[in-house]
mmCIF file of C-alpha atoms in Angstrom:
data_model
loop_
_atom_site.group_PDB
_atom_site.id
_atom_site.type_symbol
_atom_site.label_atom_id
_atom_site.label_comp_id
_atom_site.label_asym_id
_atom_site.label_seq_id
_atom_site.Cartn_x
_atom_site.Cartn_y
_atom_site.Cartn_z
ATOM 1 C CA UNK A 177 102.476 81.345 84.335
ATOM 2 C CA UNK A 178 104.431 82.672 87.137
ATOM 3 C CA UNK A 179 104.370 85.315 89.397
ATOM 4 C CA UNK A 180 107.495 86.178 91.466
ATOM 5 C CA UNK A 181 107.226 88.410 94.719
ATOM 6 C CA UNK A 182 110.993 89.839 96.058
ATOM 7 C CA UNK A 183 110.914 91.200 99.393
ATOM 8 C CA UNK A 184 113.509 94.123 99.077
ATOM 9 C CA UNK A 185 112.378 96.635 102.527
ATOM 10 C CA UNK A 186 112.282 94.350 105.526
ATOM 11 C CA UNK A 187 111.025 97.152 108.579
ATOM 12 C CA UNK A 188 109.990 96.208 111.744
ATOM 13 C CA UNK A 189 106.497 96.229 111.035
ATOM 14 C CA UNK A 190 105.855 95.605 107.093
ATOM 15 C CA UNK A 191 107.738 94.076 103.776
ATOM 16 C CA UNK A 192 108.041 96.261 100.693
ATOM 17 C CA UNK A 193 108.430 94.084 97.512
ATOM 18 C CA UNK A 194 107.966 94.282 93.526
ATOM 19 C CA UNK A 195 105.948 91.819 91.902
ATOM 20 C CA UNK A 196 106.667 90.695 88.839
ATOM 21 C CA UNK A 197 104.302 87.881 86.399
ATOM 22 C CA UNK A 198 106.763 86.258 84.042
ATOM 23 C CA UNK A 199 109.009 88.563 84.471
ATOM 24 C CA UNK A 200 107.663 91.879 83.837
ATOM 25 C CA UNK A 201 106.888 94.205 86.963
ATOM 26 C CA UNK A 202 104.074 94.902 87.143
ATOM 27 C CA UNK A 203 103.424 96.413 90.741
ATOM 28 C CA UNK A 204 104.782 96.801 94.667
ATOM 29 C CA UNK A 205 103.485 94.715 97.511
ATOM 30 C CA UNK A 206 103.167 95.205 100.833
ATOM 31 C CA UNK A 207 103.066 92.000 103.485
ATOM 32 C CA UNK A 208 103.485 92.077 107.151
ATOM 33 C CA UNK A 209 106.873 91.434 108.887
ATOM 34 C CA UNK A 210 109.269 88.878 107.383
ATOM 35 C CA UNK A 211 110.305 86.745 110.497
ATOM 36 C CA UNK A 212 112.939 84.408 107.805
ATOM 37 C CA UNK A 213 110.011 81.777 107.561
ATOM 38 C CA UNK A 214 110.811 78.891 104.272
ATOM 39 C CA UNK A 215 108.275 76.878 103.391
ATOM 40 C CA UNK A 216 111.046 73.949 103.602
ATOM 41 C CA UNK A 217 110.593 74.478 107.535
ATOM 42 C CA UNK A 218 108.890 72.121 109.868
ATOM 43 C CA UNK A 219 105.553 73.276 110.371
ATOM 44 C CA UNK A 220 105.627 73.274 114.156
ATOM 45 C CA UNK A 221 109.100 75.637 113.732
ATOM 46 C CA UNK A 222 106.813 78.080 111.610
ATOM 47 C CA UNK A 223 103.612 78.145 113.822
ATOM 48 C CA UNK A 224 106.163 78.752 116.828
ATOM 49 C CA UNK A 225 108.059 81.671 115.269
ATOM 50 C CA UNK A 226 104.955 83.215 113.498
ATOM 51 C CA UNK A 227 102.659 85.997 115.017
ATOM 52 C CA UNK A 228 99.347 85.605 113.845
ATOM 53 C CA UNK A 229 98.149 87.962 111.218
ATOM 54 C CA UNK A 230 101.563 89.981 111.518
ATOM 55 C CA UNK A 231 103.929 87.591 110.059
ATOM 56 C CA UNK A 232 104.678 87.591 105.982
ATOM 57 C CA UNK A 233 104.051 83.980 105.154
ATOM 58 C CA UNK A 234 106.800 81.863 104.194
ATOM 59 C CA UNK A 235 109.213 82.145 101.153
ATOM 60 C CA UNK A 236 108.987 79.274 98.469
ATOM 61 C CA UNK A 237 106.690 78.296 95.733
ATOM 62 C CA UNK A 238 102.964 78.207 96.050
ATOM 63 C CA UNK A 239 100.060 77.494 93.498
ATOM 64 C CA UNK A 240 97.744 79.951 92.793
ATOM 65 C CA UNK A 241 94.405 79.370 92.448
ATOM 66 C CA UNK A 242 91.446 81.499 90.597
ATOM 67 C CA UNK A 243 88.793 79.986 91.182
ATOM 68 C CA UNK A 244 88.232 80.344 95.036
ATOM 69 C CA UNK A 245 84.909 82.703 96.211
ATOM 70 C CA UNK A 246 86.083 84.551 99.052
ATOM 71 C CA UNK A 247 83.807 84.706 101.659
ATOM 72 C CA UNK A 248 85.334 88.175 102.829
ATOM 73 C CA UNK A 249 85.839 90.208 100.109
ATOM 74 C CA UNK A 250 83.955 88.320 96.975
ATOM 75 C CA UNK A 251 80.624 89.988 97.633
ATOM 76 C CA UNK A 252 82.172 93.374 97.864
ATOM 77 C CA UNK A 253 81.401 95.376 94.633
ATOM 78 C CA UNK A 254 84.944 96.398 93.624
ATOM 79 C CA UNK A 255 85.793 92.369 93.479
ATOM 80 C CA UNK A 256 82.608 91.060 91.897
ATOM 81 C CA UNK A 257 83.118 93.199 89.335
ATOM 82 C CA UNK A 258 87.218 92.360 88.720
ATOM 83 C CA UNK A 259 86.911 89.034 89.396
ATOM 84 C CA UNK A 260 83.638 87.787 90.181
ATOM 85 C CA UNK A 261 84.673 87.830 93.534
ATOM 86 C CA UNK A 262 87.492 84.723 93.362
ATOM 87 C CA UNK A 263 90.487 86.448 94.616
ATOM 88 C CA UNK A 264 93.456 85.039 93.818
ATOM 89 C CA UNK A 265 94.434 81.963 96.869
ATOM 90 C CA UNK A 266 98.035 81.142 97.671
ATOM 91 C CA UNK A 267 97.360 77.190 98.309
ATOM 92 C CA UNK A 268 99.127 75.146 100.998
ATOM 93 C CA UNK A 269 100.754 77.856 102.789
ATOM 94 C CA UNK A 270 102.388 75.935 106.179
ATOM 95 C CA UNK A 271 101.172 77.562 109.107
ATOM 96 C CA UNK A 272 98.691 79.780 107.176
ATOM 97 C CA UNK A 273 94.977 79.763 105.875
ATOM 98 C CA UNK A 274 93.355 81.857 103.648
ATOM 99 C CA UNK A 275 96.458 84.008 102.062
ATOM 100 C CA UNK A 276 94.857 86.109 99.351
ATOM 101 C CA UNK A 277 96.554 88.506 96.890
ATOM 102 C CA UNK A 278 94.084 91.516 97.682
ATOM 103 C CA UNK A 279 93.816 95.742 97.536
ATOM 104 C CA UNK A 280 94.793 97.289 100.790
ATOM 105 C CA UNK A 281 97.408 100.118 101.879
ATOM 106 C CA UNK A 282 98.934 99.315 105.240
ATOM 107 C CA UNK A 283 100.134 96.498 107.203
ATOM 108 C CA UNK A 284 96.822 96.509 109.293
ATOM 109 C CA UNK A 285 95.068 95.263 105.715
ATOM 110 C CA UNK A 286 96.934 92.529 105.061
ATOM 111 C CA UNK A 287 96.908 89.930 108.003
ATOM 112 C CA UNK A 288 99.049 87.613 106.360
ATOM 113 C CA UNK A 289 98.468 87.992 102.841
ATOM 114 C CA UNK A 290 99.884 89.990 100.251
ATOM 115 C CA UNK A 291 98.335 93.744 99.276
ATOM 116 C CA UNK A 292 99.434 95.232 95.877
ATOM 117 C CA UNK A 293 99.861 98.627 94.514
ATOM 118 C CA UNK A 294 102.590 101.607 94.561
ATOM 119 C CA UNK A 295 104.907 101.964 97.234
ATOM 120 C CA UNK A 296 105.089 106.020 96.999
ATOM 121 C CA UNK A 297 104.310 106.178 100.579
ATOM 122 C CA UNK A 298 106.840 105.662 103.801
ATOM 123 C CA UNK A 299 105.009 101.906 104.879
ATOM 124 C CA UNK A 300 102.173 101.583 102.753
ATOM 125 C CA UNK A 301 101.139 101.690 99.192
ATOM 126 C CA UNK A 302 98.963 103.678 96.873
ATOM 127 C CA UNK A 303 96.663 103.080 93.741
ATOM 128 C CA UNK A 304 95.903 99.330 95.042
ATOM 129 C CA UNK A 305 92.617 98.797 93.052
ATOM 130 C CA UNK A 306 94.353 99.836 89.611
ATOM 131 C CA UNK A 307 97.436 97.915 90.397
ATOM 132 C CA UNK A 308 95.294 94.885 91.238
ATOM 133 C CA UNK A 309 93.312 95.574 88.188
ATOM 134 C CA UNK A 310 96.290 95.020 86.075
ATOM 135 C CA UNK A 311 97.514 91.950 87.847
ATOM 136 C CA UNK A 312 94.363 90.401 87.290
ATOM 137 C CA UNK A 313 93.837 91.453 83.925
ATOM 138 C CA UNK A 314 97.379 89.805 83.373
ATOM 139 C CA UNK A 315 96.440 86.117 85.517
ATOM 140 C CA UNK A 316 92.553 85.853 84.402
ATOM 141 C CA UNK A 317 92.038 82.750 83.089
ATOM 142 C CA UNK A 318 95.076 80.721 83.639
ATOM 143 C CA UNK A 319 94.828 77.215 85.264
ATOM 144 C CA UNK A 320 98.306 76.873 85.976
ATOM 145 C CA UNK A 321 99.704 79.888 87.890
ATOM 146 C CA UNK A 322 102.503 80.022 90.464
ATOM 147 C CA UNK A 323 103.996 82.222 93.074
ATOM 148 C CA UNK A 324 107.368 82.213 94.286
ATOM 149 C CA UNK A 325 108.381 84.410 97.277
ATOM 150 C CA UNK A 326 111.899 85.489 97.301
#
């Protein structure tokens, strides 16, 4: 299964993208500022141009995993309940650690990873729990799962 993520609103301070899983939309994402990293960089070039927790990561192909407890947001009650607290993990991210797929509505939530929901506001998204709701509901269960940044 895939999951493709286009950045279409690079601003100064965020990245506005759809997200689609196989090729149906299924929601908007917000990331922090899109500085032109690849993943096909040397990592020194990436840690060099990055700003810690205000850069988008990198654009390329990523596994996914499911299976991943997060130690930040798995014992909160909104992601035990979704998805017994394993938040989706972008693995092997140069230059990164710990990029989630989570629910948040501004830059300030995402430090690096990727926030889902509705983009009906200038900067930010809405209905990020629902939207991440149906993303899950669409992922759960699959052992291989990719992401692909564009």
């Amino acid at each position: 299964m895939k999951i493709v993520v286009n950045r279409l609103w690079k601003k100064e301070a965020y990245t506005i993208g759809r997200l689609y899983v196989n090729g149906e939309y299924v929601c908007d994402t917000l990331e922090d500022t899109d500085r032109g990293l690849r993943k096909s960089m040397l990592s020194q070039d990436i840690v060099r141009i990055k700003v810690p927790e205000r850069t988008a990561i990198p654009r390329g192909i990523y596994d996914v995993r499911l299976d991943v407890f997060s130690p930040h947001f798995g014992y909160q009650d909104f992601y035990r309940k979704t998805c017994k607290g394993c938040v989706p993990r972008i693995e092997d991210v140069p230059g990164f650690e710990g990029v989630l797929i989570h629910t948040g509505n501004t830059a300030s939530d995402t430090a690096g990873c990727i926030l889902v929901g509705r983009n009906t506001v200038v900067g930010g998204l809405t209905r990020s729990r629902e939207m991440f709701e149906k993303l899950y509901a669409k992922i759960r269960g699959q052992k291989e799962l990719t992401i692909e940044i564009i």
